[in-house]
Coordinates of C-alpha atoms and ligand atoms in Angstrom, one line a residue:
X1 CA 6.4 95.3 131.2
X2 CA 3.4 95.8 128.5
X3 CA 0.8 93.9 128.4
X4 CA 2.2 91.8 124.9
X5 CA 5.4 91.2 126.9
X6 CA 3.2 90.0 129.6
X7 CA 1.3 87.5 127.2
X8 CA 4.2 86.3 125.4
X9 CA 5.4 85.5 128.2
X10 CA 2.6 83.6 129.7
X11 CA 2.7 81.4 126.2
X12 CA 6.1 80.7 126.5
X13 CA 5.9 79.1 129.5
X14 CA 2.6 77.6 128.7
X15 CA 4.3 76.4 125.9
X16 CA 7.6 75.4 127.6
X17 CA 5.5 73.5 130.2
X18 CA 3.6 71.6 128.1
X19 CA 6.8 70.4 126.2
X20 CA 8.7 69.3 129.3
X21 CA 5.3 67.0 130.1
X22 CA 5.0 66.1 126.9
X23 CA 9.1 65.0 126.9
X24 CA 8.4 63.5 130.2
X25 CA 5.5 61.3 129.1
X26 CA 7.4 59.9 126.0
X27 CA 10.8 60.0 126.5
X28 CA 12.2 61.1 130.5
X29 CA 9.5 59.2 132.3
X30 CA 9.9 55.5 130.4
X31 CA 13.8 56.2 130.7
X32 CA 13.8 56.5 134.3
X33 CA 11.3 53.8 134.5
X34 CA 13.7 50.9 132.3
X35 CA 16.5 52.4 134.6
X36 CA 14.6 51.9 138.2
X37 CA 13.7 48.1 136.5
X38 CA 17.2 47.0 135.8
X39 CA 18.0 47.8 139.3
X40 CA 15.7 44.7 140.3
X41 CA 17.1 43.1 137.7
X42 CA 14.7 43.3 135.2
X43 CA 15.6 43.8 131.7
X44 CA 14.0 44.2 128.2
X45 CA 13.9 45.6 124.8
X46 CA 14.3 49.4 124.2
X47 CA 11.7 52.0 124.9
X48 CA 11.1 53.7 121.6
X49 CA 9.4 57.0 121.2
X50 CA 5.5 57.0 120.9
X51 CA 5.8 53.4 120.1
X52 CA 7.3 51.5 123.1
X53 CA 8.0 48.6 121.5
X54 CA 4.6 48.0 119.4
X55 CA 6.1 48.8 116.4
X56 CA 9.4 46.5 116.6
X57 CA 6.7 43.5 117.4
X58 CA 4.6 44.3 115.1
X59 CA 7.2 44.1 112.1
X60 CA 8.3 40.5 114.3
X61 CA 4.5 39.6 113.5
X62 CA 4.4 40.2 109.9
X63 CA 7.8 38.8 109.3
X64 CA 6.2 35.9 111.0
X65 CA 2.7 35.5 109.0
X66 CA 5.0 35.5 105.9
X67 CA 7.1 33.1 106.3
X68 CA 5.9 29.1 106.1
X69 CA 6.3 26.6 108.8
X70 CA 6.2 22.9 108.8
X71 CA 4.1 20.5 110.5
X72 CA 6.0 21.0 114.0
X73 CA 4.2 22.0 116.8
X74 CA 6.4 24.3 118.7
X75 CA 4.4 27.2 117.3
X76 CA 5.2 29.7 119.8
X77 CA 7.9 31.5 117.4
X78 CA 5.3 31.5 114.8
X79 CA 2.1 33.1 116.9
X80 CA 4.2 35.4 119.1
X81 CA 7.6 35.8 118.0
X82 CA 8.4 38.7 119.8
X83 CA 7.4 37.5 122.8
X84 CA 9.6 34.4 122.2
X85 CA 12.4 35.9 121.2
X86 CA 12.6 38.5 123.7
X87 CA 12.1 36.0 126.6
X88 CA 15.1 34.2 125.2
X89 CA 17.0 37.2 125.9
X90 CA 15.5 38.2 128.9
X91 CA 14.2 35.5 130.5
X92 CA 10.9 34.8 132.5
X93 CA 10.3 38.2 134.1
X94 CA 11.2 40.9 131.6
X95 CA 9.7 44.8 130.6
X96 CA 7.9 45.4 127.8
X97 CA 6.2 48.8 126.8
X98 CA 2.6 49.0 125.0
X99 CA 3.2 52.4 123.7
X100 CA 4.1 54.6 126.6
X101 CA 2.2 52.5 129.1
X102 CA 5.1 49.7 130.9
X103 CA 4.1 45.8 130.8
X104 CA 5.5 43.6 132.9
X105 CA 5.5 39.9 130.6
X106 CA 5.9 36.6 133.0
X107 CA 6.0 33.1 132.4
X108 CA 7.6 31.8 135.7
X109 CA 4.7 29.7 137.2
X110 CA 5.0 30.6 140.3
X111 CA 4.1 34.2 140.1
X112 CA 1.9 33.3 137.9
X113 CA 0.1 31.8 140.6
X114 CA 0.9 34.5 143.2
X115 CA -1.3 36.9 140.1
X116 CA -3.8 34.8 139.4
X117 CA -4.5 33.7 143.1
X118 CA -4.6 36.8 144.4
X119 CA -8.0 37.6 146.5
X120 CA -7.7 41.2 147.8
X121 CA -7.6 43.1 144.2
X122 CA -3.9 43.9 143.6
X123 CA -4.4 42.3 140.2
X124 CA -7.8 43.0 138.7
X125 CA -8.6 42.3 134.6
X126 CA -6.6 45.1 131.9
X127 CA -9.1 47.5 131.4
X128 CA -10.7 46.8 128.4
X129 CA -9.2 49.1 125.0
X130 CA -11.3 50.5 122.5
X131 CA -11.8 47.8 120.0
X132 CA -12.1 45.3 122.6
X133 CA -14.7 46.9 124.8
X134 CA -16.7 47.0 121.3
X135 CA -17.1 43.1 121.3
X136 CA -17.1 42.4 125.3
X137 CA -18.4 45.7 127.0
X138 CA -18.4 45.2 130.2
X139 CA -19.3 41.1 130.4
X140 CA -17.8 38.7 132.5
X141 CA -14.4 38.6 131.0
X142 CA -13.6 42.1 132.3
X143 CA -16.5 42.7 135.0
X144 CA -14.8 43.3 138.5
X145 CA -16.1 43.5 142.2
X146 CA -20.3 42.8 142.8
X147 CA -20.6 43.1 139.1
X148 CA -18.3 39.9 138.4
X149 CA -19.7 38.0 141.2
X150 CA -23.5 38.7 140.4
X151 CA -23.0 37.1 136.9
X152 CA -20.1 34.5 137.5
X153 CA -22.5 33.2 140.1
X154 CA -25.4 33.1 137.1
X155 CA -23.2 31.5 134.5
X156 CA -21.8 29.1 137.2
X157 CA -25.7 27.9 137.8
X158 CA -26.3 28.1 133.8
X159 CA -23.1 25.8 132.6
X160 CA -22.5 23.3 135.4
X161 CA -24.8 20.3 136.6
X162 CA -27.9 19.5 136.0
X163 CA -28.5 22.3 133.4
X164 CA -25.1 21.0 131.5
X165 CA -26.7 17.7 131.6
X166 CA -29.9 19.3 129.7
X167 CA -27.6 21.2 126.9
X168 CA -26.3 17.0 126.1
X169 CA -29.2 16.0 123.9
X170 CA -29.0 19.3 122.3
X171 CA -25.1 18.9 121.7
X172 CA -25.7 15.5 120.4
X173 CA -28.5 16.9 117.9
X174 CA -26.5 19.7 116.6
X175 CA -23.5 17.6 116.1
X176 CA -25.4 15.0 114.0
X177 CA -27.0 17.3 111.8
X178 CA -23.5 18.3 110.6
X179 CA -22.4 14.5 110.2
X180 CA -25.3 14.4 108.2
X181 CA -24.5 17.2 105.8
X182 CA -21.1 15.3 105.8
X183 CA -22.3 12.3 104.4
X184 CA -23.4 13.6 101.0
X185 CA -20.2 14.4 100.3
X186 CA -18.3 12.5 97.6
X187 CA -15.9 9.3 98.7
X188 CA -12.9 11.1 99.3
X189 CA -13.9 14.7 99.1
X190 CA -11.3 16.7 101.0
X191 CA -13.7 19.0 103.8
X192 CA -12.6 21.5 105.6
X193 CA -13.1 21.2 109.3
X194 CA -12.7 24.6 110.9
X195 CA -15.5 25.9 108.7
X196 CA -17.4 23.1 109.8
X197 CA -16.5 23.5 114.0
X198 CA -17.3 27.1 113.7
X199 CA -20.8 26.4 112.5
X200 CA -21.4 23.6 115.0
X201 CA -20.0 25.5 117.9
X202 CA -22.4 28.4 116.9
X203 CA -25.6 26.3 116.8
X204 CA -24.7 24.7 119.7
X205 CA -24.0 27.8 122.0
X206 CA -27.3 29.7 120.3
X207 CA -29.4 26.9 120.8
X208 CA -28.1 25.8 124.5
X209 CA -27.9 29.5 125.9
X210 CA -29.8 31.4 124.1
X211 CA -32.7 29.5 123.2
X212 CA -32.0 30.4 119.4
X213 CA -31.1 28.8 116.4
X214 CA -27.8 29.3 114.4
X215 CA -29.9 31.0 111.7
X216 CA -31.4 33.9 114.5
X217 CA -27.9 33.6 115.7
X218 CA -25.9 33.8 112.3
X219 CA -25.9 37.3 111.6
X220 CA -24.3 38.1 116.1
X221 CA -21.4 35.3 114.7
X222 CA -21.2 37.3 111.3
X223 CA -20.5 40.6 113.4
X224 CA -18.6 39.5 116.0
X225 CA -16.5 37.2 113.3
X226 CA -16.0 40.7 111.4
X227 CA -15.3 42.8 114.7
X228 CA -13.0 40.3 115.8
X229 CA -10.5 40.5 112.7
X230 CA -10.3 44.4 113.4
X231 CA -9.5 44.0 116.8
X232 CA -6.6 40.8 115.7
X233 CA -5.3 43.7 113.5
X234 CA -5.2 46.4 116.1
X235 CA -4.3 44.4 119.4
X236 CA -0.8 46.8 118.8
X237 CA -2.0 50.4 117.4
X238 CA -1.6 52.9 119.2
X239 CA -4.6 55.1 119.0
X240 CA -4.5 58.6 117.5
X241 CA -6.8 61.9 117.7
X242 CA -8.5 61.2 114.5
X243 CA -10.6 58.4 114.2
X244 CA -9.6 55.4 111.5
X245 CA -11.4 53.2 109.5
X246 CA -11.4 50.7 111.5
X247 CA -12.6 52.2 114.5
X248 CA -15.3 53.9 112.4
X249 CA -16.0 50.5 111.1
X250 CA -16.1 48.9 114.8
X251 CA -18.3 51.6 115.8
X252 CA -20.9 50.7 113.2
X253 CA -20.4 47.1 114.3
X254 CA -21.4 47.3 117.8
X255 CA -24.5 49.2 117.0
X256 CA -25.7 46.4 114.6
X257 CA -24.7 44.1 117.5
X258 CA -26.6 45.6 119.8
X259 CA -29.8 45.6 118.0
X260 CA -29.5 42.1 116.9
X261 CA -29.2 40.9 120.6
X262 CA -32.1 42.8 121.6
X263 CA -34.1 41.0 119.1
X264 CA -33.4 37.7 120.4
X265 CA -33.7 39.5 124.2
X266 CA -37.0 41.2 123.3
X267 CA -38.6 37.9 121.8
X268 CA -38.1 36.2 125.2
X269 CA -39.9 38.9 127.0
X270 CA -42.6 39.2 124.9
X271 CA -43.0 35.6 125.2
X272 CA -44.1 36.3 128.4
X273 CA -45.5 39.0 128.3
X274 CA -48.1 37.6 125.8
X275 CA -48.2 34.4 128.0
X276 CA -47.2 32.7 125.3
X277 CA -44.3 31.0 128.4
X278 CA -44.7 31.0 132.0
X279 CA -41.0 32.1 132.8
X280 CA -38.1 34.0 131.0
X281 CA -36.5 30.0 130.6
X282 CA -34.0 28.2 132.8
X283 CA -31.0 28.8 130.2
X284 CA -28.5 31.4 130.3
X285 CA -30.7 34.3 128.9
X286 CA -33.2 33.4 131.2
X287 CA -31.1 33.6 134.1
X288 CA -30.0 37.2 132.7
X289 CA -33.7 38.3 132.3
X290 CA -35.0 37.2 135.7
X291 CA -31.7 39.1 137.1
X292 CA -32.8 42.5 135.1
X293 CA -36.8 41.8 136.2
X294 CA -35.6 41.4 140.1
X295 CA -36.5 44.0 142.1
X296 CA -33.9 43.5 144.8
X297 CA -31.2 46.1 143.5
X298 CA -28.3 44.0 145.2
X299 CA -29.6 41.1 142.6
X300 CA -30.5 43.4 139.4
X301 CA -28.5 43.7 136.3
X302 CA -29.1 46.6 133.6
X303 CA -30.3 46.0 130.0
X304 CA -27.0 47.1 128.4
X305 CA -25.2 43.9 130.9
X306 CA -27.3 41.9 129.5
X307 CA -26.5 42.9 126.0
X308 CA -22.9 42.5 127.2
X309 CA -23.2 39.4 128.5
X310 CA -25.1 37.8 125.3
X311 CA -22.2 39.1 123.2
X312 CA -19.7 37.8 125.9
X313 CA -20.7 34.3 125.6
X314 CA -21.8 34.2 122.1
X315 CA -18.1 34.7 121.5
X316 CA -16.5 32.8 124.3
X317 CA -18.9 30.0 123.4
X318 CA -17.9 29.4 119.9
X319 CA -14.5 30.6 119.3
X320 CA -12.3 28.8 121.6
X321 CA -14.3 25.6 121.1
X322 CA -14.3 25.4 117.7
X323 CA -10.3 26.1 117.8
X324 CA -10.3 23.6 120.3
X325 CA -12.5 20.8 117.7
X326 CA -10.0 21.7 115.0
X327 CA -6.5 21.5 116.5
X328 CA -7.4 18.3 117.5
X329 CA -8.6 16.6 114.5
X330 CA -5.4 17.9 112.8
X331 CA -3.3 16.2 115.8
X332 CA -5.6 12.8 115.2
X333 CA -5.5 13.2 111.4
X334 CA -1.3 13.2 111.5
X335 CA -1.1 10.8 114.5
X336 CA -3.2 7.4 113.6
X337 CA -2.0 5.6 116.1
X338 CA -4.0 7.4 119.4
X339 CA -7.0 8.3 116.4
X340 CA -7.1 4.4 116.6
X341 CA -6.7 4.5 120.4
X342 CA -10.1 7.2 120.8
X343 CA -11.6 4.9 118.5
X344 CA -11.8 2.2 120.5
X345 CA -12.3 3.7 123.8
X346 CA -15.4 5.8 121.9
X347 CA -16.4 2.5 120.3
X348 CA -16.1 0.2 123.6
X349 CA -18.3 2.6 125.6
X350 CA -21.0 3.8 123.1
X351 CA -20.8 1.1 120.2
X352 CA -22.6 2.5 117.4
X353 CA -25.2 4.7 119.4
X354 CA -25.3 8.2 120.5
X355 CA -23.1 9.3 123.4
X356 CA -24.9 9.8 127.1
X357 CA -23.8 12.0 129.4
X358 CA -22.1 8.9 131.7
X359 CA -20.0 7.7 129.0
X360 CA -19.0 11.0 128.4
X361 CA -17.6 11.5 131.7
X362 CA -15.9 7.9 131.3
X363 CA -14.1 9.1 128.0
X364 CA -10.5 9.0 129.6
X365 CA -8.4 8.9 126.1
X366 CA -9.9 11.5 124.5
X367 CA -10.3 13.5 127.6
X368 CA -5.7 12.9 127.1
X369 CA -5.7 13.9 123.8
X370 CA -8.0 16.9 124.6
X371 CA -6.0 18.1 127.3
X372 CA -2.4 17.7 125.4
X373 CA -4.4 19.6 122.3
X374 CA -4.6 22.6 124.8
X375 CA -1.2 22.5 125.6
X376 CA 0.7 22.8 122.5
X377 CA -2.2 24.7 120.8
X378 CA -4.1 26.6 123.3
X379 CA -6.8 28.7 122.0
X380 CA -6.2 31.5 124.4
X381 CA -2.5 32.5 124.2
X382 CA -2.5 35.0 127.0
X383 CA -3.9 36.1 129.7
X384 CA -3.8 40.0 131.0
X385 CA -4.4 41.9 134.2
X386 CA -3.4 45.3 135.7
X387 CA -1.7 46.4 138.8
X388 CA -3.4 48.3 140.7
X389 CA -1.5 49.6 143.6
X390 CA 2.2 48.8 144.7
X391 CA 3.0 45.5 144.7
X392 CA 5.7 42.9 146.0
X393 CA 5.4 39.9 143.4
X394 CA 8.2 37.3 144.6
X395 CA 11.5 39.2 145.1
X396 CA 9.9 42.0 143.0
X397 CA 8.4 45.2 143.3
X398 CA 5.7 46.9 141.1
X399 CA 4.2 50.2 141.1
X400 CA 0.6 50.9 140.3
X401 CA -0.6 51.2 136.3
X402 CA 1.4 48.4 135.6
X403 CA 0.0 45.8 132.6
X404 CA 1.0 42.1 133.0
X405 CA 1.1 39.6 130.0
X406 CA 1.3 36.2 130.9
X407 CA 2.0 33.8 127.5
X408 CA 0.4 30.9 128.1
X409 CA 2.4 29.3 125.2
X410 CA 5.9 30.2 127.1
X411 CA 4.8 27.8 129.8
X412 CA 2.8 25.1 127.7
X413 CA 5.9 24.5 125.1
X414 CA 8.8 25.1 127.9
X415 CA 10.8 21.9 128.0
X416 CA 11.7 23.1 131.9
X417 CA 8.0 22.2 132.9
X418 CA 7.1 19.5 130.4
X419 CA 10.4 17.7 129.8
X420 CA 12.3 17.9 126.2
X421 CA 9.6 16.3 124.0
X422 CA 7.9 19.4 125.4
X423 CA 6.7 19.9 121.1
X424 CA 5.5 16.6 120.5
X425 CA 2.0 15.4 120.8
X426 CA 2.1 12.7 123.8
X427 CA -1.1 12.2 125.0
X428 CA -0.1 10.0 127.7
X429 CA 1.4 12.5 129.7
X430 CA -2.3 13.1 131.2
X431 CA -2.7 9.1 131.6
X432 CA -2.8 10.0 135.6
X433 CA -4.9 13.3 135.3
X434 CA -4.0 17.0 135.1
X435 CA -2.1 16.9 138.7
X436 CA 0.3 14.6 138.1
X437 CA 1.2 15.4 134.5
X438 CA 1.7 19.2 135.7
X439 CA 4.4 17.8 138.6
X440 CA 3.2 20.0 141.9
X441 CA 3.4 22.8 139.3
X442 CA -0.2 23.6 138.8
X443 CA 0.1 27.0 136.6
X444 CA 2.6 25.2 134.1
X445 CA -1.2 24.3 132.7
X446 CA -3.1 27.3 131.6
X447 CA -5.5 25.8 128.7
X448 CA -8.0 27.3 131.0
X449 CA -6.8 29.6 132.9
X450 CA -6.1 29.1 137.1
X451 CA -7.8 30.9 140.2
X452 CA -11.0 32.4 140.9
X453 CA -11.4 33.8 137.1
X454 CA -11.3 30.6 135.5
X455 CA -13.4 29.7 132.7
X456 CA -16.9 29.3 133.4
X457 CA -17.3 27.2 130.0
X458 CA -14.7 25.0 130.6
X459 CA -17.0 21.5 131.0
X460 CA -19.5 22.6 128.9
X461 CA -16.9 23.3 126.3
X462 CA -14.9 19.7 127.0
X463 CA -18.3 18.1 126.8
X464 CA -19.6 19.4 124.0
X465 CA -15.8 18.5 122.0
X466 CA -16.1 15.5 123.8
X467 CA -19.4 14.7 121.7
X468 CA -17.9 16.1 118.2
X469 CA -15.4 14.0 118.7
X470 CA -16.9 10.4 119.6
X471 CA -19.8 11.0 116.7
X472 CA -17.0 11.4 114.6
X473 CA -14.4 8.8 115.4
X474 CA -17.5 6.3 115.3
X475 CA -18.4 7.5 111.7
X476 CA -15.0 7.8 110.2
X477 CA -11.1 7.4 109.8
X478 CA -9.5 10.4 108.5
X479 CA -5.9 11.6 106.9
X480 CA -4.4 14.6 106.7
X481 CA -5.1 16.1 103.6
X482 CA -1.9 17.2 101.4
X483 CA -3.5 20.7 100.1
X484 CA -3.2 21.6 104.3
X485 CA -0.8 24.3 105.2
X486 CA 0.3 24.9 108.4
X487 CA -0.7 28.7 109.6
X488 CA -1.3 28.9 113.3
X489 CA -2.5 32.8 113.9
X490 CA -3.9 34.5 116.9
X491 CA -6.9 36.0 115.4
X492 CA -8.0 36.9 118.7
X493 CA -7.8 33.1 120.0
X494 CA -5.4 30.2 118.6
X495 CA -6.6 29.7 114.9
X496 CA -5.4 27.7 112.2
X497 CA -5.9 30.6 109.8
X498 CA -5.2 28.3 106.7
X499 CA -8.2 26.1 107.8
X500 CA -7.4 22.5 108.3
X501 CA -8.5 20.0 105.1
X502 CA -8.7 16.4 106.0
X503 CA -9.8 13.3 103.8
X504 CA -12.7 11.1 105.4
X505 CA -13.2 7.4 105.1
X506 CA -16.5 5.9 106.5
X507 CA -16.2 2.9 108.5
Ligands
LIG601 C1 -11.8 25.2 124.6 C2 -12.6 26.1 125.0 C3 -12.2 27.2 125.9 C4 -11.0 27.7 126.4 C5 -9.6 27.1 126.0 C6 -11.2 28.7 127.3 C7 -10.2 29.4 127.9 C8 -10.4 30.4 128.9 C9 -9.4 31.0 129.7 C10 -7.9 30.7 129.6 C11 -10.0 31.9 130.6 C12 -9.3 32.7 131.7 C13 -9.0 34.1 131.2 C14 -8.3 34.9 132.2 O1 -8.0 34.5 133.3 O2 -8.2 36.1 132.0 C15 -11.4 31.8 130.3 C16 -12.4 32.6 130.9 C17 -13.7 32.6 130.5 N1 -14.3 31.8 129.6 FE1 -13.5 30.3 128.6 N2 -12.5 28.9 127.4 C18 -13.2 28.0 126.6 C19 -14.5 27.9 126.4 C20 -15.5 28.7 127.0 C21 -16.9 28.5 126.8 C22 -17.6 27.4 126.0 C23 -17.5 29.6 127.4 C24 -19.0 29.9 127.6 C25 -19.9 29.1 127.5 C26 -16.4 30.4 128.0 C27 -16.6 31.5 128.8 C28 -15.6 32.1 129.5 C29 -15.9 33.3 130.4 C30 -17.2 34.0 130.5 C31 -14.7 33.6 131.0 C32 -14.4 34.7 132.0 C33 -14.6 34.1 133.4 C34 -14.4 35.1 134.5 O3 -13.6 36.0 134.4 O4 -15.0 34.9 135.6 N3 -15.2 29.8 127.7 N4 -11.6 30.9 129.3

């Protein structure tokens, strides 16, 4: 055989090889893998080619956005139709394919809680995809192993106790200067509260972590507000060789981002450094920067964490709360009768003066309300993690690589856990605390997550709503305006992407 022969050859079975992997990865491998599933029982919609089925949700989406809805709250067809749909059809464990990679969706509670209980790694975070990892790097929300513990243990110190206690005053300050830009409005002006939550929530996370006003802090929202509509419009894209706009535009994003948080980083050092302060500050930042300064490698953290981190809870800070602020004064703005009922509890503990931190904590209505304003509208929809070796979950069995999607609306709105007025706002299901209104079923609550990777801002975030809420209530009644439109969106968290318009009266 001559030498051609020999090389043709070659490239036919180079080429031949590489088409039997290439059929294997997106068509034979997925096939065999929805065939090995169904024999445990486990069901789902099709595999498609390249797309898994990204492409058949996506269309479910847009269909979705388009259409109207009125004012119920069982909005989980709305946010995540496939999602719903397909668990109708499949039920609470069922196969779902991002691309050519398999995820495993569940909403039955109690694997749920085998997941997110586990302790010995067989379920870390998803790791983070490209548009993602723009906006949290490697911060808390994704961090695994030493990494996670180093800072959960900082933002643990930072956002409970005695250090919540100090943020209060600050809470109480930023929330009044908004109530005073609210007054000089005219008598019935319609306002538009989201707008107004998102500002709030901004100043008060700059100010209470960072040491840094919402203006210093206004152009990191600005980016991460910008970032965060690319990534809501990419969670299903498959990514390709060549890069898009978007992902050119996100990489122009992060750099911005970064060098805005050093600003604020670098200012805190040199205030020390010059003298001008004694210590890098007993806020969050100042937890971060002692943690980079320390010379015991075991304690240290890197300047890019810390940039990570800043972004991390710049966004986790605002977002969610702010979603949290605005779902609820919609729910109080339709339903008088328990905005009356706050009223009065707010009114009977603080009269006309400025909450305290005790009569916070003695708030038990709007404490209710709050908690039944994360059920039915729960900023974060769902939660994610990864398989990471073989796994027996319940009668189940998983191999390694797998993703797994828990909807936290599936279990929030299912009439199974929470009885058949599952879609109505009843606050008094909470009247005897969390426990008791979940029945012995603790993960049928997921507003803020369950286990070990719990949020970290979850009392500073019911505190600081908590104070929104009473300086508000104390001020004014309010209505619903008619120019509002219900939109509920997942624009990376819950959002009511029509904003929500309400008419004030003062008192
Ligand atoms: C209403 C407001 C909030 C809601 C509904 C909320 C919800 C959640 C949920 C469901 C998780 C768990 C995610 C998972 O298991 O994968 C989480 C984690 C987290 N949250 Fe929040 N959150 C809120 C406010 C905040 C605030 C104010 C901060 C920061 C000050 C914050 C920082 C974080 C961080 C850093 C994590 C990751 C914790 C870890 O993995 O150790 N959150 N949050």
């Amino acid at each position: 055989m001559g030498a051609v022969h020999l090389m043709l050859l070659l490239l036919i079975l180079v080429l031949l090889s590489s088409s039997l992997a290439f059929l294997y990865k997106f068509w034979w491998g997925p096939r065999q893998f929805q065939r090995a599933m169904k024999l445990q029982g486990i069901r789902g919609p099709s595999y498609r080619l390249f797309h898994g089925t990204n492409k058949e949700a996506m269309e479910m989406k847009d269909q979705a956005r388009k259409s109207t809805m009125d004012l119920s709250h069982d909005i989980f067809p709305k946010t995540l139709p496939h999602l719903h749909a397909w668990i109708q059809l499949y039920g609470s464990v069922f196969l779902n394919w991002f691309g050519t990679q398999p995820q495993i969706v569940v909403s039955d509670p109690d694997l749920i809680r085998e997941i997110l209980t586990n302790k010995d790694g067989a379920y870390p975070k998803t790791r983070t995809r490209y548009f993602l990892k723009k906006l949290l790097g490697d911060g808390l929300v994704v961090a695994e192993g030493d990494k996670w513990i180093r800072v959960r243990k900082l933002a643990n110190h930072a956002f409970h106790g005695d250090c919540l206690k100090d943020m209060f005053t600050v809470m109480v300050a930023s929330v009044e200067s908004m109530l005073e830009k609210w007054q000089n409005r005219a008598a019935g002006e319609e306002i538009d509260v989201s707008g107004e939550f998102k500002s709030l929530t901004s100043e008060v996370i700059s100010r209470t972590a960072f040491g840094s006003s919402y203006i210093e802090g206004r152009m990191i929202f600005d980016l991460l507000t910008k970032l965060g509509m690319i990534i809501s419009r990419n969670t299903l894209t498959i990514r390709h060789f060549v890069k898009t706009k978007d992902e050119i535009e996100a990489d122009r994003i992060k750099q911005l981002l970064h060098s805005a948080v050093m600003k604020i980083v670098e200012k805190r050092e040199n205030e020390m450094k010059s003298g001008e302060s004694t210590s890098f500050g007993s806020d969050f930042l100042g937890s971060l920067l002692k943690a980079h300064h320390d010379g015991d490698q075991s304690r240290s953290i890197s300047a890019e964490d810390i940039v990570d981190e800043c972004k991390t809870f710049y966004f986790t800070g605002q977002d969610t709360t702010s979603a949290l602020l605005s779902w609820t004064t919609l729910l109080l703005a339709i339903d008088t009768n328990w905005q009356e009922k706050a009223r009065q509890e707010v009114v009977g503990i603080f009269g006309r003066d400025k909450p305290t931190s005790d009569g916070v904590a003695k708030l038990k209505i709007v404490n209710m309300i709050l908690y039944e304003s994360l059920r039915l509208y729960g900023p974060v929809s769902s939660i994610q993690r990864r398989i990471e070796r073989k796994v027996k979950l319940g009668k189940f069995e998983f191999p390694a690589d797998m993703l797994i999607n828990i909807p936290v609306q599936a279990l929030h709105q299912n009439p199974d856990l929470w009885g058949k007025d599952a879609h109505l706002f009843r606050p008094e299901r909470f009247t005897k605390g969390l426990a008791k209104a979940t029945d012995g079923i603790p993960t049928a609550f997921l507003g803020f997550g369950f286990g070990p990777r719990m949020c970290v801002g979850m009392n500073f975030a019911i505190n600081e709503a908590k104070i929104a809420l009473s300086m508000i209530l104390q001020r004014y009644k309010f209505t619903l305006s008619p120019n509002y439109v219900h939109a509920p969106d997942i624009v990376l968290t819950t959002q009511p992407s029509r904003g929500v318009q309400i008419l004030l009266q003062t008192l």
